[in-house]
Structure formats: structure tokens, C-alpha cells
mmCIF file of N, CA, C and O in Angstrom:
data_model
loop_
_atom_site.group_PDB
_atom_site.id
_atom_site.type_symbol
_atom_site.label_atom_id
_atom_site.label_comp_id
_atom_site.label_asym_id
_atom_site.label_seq_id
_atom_site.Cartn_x
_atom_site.Cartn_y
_atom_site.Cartn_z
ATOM 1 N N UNK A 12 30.922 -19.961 8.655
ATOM 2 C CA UNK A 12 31.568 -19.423 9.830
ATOM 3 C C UNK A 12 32.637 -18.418 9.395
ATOM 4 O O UNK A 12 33.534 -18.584 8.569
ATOM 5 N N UNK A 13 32.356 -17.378 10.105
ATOM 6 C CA UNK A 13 33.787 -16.628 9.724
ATOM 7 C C UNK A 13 34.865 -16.988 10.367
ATOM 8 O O UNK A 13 34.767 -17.817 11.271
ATOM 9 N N UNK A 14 36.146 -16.411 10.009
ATOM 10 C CA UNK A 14 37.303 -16.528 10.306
ATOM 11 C C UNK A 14 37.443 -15.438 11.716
ATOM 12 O O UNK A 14 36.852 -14.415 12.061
ATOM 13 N N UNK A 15 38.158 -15.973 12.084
ATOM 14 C CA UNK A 15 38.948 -15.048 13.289
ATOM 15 C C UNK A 15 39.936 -14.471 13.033
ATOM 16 O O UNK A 15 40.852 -15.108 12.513
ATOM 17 N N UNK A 16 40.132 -12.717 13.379
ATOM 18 C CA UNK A 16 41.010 -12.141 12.815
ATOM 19 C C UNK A 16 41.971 -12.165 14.407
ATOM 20 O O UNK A 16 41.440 -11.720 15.424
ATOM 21 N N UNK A 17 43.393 -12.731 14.436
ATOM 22 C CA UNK A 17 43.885 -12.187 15.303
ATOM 23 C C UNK A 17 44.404 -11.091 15.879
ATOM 24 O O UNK A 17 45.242 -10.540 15.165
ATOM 25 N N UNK A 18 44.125 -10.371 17.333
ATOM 26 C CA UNK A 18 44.249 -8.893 17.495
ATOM 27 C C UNK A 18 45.748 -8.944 18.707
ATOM 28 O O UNK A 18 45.872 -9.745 19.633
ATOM 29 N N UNK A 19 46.599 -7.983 18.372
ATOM 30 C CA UNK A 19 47.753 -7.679 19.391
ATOM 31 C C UNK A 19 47.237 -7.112 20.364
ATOM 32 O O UNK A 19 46.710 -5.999 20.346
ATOM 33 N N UNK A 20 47.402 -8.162 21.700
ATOM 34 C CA UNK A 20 47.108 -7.536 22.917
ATOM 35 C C UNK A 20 48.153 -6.855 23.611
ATOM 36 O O UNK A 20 49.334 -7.204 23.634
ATOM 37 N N UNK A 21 47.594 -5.756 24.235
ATOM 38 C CA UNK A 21 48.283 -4.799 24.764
ATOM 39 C C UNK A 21 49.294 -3.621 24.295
ATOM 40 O O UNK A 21 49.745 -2.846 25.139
ATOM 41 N N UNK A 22 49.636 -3.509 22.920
ATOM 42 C CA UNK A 22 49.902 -2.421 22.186
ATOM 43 C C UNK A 22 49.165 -1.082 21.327
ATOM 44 O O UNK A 22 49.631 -0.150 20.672
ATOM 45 N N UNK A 23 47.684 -1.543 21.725
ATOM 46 C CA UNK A 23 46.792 -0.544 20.917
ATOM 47 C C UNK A 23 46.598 0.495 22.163
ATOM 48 O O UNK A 23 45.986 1.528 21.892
ATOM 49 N N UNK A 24 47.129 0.296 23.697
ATOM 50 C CA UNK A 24 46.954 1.204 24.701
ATOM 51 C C UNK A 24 48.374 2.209 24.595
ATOM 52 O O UNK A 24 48.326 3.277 25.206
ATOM 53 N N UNK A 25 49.574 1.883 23.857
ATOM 54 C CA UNK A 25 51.104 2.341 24.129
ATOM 55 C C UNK A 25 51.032 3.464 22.683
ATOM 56 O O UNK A 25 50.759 3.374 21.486
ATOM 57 N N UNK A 26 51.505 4.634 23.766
ATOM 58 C CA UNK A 26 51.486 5.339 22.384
ATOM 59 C C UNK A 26 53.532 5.968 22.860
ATOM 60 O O UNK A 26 54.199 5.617 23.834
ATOM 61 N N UNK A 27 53.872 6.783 21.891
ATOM 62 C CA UNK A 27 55.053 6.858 22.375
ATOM 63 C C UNK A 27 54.725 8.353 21.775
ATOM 64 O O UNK A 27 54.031 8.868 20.899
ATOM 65 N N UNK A 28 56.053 8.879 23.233
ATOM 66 C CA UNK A 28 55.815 10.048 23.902
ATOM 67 C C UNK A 28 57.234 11.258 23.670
ATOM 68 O O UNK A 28 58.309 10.662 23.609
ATOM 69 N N UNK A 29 57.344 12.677 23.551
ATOM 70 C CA UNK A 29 58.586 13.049 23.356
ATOM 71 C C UNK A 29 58.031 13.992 24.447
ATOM 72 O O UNK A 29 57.050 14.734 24.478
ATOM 73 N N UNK A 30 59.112 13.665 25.423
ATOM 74 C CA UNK A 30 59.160 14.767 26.891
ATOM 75 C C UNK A 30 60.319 15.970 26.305
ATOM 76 O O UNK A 30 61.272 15.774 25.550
ATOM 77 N N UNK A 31 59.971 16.959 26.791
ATOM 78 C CA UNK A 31 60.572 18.091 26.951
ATOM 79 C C UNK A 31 61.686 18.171 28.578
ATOM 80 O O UNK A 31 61.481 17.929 29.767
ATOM 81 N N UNK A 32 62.148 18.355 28.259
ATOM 82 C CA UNK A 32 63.378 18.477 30.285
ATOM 83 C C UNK A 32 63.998 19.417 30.083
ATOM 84 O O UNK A 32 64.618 19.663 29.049
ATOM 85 N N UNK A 33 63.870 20.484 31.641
ATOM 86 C CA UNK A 33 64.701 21.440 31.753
ATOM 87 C C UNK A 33 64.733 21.182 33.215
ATOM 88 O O UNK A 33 63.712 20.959 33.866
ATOM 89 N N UNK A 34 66.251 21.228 33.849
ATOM 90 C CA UNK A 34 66.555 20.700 34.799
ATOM 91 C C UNK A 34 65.648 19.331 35.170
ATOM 92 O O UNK A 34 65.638 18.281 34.527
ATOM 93 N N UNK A 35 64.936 19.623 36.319
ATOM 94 C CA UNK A 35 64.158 18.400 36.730
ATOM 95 C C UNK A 35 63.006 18.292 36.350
ATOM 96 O O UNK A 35 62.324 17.315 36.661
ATOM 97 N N UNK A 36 62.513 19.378 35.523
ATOM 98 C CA UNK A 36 61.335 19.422 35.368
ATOM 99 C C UNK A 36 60.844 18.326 33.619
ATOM 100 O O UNK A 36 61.478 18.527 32.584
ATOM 101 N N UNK A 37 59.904 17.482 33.671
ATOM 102 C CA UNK A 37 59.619 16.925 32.787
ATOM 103 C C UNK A 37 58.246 17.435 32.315
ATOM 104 O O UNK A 37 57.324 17.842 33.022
ATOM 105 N N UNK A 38 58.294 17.339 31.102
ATOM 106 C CA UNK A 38 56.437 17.720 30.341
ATOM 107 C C UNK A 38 56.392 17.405 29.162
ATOM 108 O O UNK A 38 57.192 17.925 28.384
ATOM 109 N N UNK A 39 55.541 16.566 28.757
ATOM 110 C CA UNK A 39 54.835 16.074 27.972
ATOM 111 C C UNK A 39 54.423 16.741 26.674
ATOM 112 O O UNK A 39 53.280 17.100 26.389
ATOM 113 N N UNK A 40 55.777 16.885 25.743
ATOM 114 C CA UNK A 40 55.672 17.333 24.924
ATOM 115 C C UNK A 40 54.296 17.339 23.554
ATOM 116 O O UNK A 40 53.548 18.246 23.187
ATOM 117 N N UNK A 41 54.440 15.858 23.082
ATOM 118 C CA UNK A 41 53.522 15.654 21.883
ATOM 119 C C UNK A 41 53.098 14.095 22.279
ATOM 120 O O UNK A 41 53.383 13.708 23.412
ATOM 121 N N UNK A 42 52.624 13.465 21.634
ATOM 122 C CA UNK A 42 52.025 12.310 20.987
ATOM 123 C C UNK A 42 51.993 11.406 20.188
ATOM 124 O O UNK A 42 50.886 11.464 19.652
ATOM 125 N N UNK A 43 52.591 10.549 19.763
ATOM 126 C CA UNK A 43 52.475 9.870 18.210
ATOM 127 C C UNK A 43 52.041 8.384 18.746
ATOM 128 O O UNK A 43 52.043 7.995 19.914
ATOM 129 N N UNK A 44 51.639 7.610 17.477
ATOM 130 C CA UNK A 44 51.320 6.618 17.252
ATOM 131 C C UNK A 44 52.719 5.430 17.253
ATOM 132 O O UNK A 44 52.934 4.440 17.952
ATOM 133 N N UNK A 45 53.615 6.173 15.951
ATOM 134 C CA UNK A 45 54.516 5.054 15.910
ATOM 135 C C UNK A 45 55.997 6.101 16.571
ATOM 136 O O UNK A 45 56.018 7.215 17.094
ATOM 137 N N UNK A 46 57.008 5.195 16.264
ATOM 138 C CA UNK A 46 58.457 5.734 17.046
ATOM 139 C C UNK A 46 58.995 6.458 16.343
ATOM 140 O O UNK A 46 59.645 7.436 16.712
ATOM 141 N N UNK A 47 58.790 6.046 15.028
ATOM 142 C CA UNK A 47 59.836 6.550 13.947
ATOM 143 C C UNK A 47 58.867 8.167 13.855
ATOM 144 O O UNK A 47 59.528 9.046 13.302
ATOM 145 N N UNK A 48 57.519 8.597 14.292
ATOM 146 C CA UNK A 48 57.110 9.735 14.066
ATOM 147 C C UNK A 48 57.585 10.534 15.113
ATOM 148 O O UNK A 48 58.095 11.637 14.919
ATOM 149 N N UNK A 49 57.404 9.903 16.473
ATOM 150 C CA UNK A 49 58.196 10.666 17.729
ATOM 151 C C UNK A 49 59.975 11.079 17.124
ATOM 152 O O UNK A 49 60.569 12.069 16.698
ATOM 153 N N UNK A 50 60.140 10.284 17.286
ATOM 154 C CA UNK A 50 61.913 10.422 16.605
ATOM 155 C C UNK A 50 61.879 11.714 15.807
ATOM 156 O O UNK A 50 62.537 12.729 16.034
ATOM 157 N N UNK A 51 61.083 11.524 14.925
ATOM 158 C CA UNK A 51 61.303 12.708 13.751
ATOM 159 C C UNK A 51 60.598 14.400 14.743
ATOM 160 O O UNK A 51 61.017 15.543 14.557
ATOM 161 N N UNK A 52 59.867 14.123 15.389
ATOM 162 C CA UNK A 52 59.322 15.341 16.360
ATOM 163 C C UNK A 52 60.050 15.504 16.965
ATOM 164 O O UNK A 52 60.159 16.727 16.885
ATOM 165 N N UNK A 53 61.023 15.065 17.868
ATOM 166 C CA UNK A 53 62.367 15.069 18.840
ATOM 167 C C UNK A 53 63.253 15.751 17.452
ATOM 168 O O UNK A 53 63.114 16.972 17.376
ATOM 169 N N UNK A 54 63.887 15.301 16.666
ATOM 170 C CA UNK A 54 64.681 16.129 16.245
ATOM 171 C C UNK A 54 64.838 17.121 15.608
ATOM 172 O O UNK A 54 65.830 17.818 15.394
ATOM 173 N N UNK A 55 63.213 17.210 15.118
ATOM 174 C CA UNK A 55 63.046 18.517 14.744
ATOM 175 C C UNK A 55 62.673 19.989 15.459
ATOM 176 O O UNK A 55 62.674 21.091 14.910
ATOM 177 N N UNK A 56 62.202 19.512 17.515
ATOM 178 C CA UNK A 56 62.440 20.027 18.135
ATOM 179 C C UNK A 56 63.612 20.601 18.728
ATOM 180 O O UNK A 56 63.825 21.772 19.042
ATOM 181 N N UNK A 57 64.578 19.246 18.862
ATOM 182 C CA UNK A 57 66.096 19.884 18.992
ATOM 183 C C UNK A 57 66.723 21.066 18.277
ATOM 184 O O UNK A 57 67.452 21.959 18.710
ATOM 185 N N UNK A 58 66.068 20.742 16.628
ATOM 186 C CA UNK A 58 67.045 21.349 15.540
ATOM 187 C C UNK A 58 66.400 22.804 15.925
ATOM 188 O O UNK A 58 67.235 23.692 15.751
ATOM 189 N N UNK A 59 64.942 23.365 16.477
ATOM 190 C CA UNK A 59 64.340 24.691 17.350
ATOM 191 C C UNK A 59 65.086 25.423 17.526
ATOM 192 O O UNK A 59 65.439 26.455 16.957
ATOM 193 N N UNK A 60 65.599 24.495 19.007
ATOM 194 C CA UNK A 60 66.099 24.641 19.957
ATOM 195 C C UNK A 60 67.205 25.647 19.792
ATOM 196 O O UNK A 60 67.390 26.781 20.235
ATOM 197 N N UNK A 61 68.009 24.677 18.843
ATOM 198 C CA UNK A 61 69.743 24.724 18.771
ATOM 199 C C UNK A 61 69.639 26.028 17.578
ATOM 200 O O UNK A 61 70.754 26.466 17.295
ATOM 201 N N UNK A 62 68.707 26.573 16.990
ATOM 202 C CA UNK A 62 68.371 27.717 16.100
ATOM 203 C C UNK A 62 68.483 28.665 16.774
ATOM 204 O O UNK A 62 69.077 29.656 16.348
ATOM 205 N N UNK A 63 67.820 28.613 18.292
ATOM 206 C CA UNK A 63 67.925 29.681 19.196
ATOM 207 C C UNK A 63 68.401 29.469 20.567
ATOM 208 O O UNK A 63 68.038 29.882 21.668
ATOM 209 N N UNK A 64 69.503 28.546 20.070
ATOM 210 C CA UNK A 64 70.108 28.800 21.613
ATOM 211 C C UNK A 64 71.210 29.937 21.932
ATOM 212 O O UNK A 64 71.765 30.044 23.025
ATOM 213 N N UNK A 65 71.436 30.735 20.866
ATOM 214 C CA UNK A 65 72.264 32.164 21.130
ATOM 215 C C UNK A 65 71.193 32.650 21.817
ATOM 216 O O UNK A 65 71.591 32.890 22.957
ATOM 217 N N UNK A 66 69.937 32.942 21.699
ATOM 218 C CA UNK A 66 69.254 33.660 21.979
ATOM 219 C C UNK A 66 68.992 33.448 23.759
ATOM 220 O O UNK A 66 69.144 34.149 24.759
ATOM 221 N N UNK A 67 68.597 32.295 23.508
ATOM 222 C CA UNK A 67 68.149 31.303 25.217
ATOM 223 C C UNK A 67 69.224 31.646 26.062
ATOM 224 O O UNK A 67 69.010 31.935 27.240
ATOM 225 N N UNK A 68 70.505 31.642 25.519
ATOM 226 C CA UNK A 68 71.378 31.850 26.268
ATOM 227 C C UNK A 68 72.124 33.287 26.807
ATOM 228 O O UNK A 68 73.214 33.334 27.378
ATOM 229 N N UNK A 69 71.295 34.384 26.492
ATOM 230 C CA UNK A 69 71.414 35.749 26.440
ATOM 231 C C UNK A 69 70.264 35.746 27.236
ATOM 232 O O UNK A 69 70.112 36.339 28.303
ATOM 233 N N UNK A 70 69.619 35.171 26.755
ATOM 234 C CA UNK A 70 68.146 35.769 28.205
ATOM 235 C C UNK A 70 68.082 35.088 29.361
ATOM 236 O O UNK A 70 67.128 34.983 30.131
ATOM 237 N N UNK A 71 69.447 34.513 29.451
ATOM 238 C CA UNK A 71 69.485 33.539 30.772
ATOM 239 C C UNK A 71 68.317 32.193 30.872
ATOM 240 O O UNK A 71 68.334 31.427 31.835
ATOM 241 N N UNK A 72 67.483 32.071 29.911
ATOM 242 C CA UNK A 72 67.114 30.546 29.658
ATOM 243 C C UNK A 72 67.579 29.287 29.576
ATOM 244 O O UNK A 72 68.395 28.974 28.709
ATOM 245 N N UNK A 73 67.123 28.448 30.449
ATOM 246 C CA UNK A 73 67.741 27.083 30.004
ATOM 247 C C UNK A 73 67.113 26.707 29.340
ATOM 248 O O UNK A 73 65.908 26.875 29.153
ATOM 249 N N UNK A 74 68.619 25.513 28.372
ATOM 250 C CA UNK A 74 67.767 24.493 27.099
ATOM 251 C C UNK A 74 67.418 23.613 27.844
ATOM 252 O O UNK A 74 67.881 23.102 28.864
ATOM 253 N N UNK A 75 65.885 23.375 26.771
ATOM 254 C CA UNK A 75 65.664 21.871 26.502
ATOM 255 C C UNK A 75 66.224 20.800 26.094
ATOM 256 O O UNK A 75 67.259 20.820 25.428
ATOM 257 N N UNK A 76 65.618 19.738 26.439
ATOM 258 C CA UNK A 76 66.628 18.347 26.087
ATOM 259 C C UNK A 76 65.425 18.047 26.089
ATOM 260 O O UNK A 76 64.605 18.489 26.894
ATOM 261 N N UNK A 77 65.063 16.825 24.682
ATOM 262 C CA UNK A 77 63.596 16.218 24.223
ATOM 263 C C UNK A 77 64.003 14.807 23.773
ATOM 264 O O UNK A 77 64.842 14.486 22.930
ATOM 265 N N UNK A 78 63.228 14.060 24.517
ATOM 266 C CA UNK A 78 63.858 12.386 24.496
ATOM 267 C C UNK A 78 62.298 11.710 24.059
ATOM 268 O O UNK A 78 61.338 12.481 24.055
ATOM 269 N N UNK A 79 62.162 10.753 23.821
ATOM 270 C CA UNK A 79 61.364 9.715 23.247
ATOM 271 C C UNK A 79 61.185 8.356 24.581
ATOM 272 O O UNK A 79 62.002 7.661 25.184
ATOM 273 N N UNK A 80 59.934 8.453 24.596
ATOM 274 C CA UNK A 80 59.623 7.161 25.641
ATOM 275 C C UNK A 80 58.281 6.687 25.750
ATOM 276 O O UNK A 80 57.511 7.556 26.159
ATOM 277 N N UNK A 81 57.664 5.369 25.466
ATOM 278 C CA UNK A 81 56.551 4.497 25.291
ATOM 279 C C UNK A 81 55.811 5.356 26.365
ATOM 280 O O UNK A 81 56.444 5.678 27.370
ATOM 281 N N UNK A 82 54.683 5.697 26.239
ATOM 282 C CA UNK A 82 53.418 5.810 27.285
ATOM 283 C C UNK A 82 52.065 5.345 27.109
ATOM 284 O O UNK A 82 51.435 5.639 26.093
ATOM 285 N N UNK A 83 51.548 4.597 28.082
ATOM 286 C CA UNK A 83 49.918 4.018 28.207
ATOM 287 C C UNK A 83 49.135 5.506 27.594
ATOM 288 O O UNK A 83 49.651 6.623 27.580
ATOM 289 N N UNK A 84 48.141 5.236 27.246
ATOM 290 C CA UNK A 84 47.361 6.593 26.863
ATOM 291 C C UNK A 84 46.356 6.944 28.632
ATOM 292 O O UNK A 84 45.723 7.939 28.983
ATOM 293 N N UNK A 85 46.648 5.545 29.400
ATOM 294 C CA UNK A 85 45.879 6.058 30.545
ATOM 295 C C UNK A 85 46.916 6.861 31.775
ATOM 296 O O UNK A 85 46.610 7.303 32.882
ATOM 297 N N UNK A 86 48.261 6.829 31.042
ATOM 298 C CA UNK A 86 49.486 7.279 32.037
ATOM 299 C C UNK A 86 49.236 9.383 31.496
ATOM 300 O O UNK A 86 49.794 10.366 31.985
ATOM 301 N N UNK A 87 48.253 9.303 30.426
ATOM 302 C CA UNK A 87 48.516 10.787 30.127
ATOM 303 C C UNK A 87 47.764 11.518 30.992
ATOM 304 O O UNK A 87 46.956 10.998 31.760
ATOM 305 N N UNK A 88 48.025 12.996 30.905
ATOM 306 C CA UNK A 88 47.205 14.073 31.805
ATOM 307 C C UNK A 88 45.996 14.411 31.764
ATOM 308 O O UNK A 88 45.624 14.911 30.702
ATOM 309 N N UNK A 89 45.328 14.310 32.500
ATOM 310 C CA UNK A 89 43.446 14.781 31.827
ATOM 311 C C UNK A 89 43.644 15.959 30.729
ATOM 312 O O UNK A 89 43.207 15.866 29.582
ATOM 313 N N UNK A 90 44.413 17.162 31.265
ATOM 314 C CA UNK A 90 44.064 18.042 30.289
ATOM 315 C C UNK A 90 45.282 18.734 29.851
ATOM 316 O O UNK A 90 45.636 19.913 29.855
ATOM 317 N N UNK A 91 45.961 17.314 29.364
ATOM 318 C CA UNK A 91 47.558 17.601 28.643
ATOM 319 C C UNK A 91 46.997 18.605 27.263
ATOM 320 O O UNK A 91 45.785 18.664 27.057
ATOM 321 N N UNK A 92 47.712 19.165 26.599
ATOM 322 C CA UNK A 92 47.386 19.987 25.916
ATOM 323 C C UNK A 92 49.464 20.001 25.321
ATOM 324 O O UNK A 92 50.482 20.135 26.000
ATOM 325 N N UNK A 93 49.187 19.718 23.255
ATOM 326 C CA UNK A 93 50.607 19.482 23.033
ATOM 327 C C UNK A 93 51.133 20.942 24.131
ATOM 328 O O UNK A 93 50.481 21.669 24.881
ATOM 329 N N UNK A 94 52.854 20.887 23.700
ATOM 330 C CA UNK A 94 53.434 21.344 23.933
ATOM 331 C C UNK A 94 54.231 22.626 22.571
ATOM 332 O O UNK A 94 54.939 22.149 21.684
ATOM 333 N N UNK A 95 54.076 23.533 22.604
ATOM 334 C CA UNK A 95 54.929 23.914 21.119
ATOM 335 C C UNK A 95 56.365 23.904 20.909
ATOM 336 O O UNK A 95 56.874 24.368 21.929
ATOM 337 N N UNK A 96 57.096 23.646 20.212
ATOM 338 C CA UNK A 96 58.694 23.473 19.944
ATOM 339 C C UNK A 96 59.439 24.730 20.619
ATOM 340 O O UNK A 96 60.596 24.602 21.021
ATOM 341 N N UNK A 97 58.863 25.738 20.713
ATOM 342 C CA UNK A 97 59.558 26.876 21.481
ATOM 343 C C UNK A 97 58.573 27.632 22.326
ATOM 344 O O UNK A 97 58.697 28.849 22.463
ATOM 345 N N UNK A 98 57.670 27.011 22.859
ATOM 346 C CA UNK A 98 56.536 27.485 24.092
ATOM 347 C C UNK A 98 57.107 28.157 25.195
ATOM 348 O O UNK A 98 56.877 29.211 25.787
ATOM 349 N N UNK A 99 58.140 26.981 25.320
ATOM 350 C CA UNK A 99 59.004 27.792 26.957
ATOM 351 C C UNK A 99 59.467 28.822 26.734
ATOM 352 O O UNK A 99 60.230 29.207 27.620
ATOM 353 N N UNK A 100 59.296 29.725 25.589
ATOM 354 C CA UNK A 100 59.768 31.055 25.274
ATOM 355 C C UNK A 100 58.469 32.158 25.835
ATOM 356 O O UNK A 100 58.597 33.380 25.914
ATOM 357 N N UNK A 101 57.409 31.490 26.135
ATOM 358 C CA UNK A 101 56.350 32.455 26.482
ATOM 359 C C UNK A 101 56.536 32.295 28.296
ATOM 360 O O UNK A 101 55.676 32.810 29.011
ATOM 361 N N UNK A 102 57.545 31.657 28.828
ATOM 362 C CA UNK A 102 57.170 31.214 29.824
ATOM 363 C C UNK A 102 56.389 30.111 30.249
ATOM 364 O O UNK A 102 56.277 29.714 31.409
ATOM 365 N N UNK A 103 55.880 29.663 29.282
ATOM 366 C CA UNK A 103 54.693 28.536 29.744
ATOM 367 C C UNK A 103 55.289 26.923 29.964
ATOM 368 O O UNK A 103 54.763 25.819 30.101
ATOM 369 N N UNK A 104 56.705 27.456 29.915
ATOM 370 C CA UNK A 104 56.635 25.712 30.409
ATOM 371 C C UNK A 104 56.371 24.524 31.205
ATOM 372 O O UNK A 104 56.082 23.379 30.855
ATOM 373 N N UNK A 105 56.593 25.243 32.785
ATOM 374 C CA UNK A 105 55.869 24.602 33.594
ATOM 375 C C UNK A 105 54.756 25.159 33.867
ATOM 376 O O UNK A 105 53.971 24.619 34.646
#
């Protein structure tokens, strides 16, 4: 007889998520598996950010603010597509 391997229910659906926010608007930056990889994508988005916020702030752009938060993979968008660290520079953010 084989052995039974025990499996963690309900964490193989949670992936964790780094949103992008400008004013009210939220979007779905990237993707990761574990926290500590989101974390490191959040601050290396910030550190972008804060590279060109002389700039953002001459062209009358608002900053981003990029936070970290658990998401179901069935809570995502049909046709989310990442986000790039300075996208909202093409306009494309919302």
C-alpha cells in the first residue's frame, strides 16, 4: 500500500498580488507565487517610481502607490495582462 502524501487545502488557489493605485483607481499590477517575491516587485516598483518622480511631477502626473495583497487566481481578470513598472507613462494605466 502506498503512503498518503498530505496536501494543503486551500492555498494552492492564493497567489499574492502587487496593485498599482492612483487616486481611486486600482490595477493589478503583477503576480507571484510567494510574498517575499511580491514584496521585492513592490519595492522595486516604488524605487521606478521615486527615480522619476521629478519628472511625473512636471508633467502633471500622479504617483503611484504599489501595495501587496493575497488573491484567489479565480478573483483575477480574464485578460489581465502584467502591468509594467512605468506603463502609466504611456498613458495606459487605466
Amino acid at each position: 500500500m502506498r503512503d498518503l502524501v498530505s496536501v494543503r487545502g486551500g492555498d494552492e488557489d492564493t497567489l499574492w498580488a502587487v496593485y498599482a493605485t492612483v487616486g481611486r483607481t486600482h490595477r493589478l499590477a503583477e503576480v507571484f507565487r510567494s510574498r517575499a517575491a511580491a514584496l521585492a516587485d513592490r519595492d522595486w516598483r516604488a524605487q521606478q517610481v521615486s527615480a522619476y518622480a521629478d519628472f511625473l511631477t512636471r508633467t502633471k502626473q500622479p504617483l503611484p502607490h504599489y501595495s501587496v495583497a493575497p488573491i484567489r487566481r479565480s478573483d483575477m481578470p480574464r485578460k489581465w495582462t502584467p502591468l509594467p513598472a512605468l506603463g502609466f507613462l504611456r498613458g495606459q494605466f487605466v
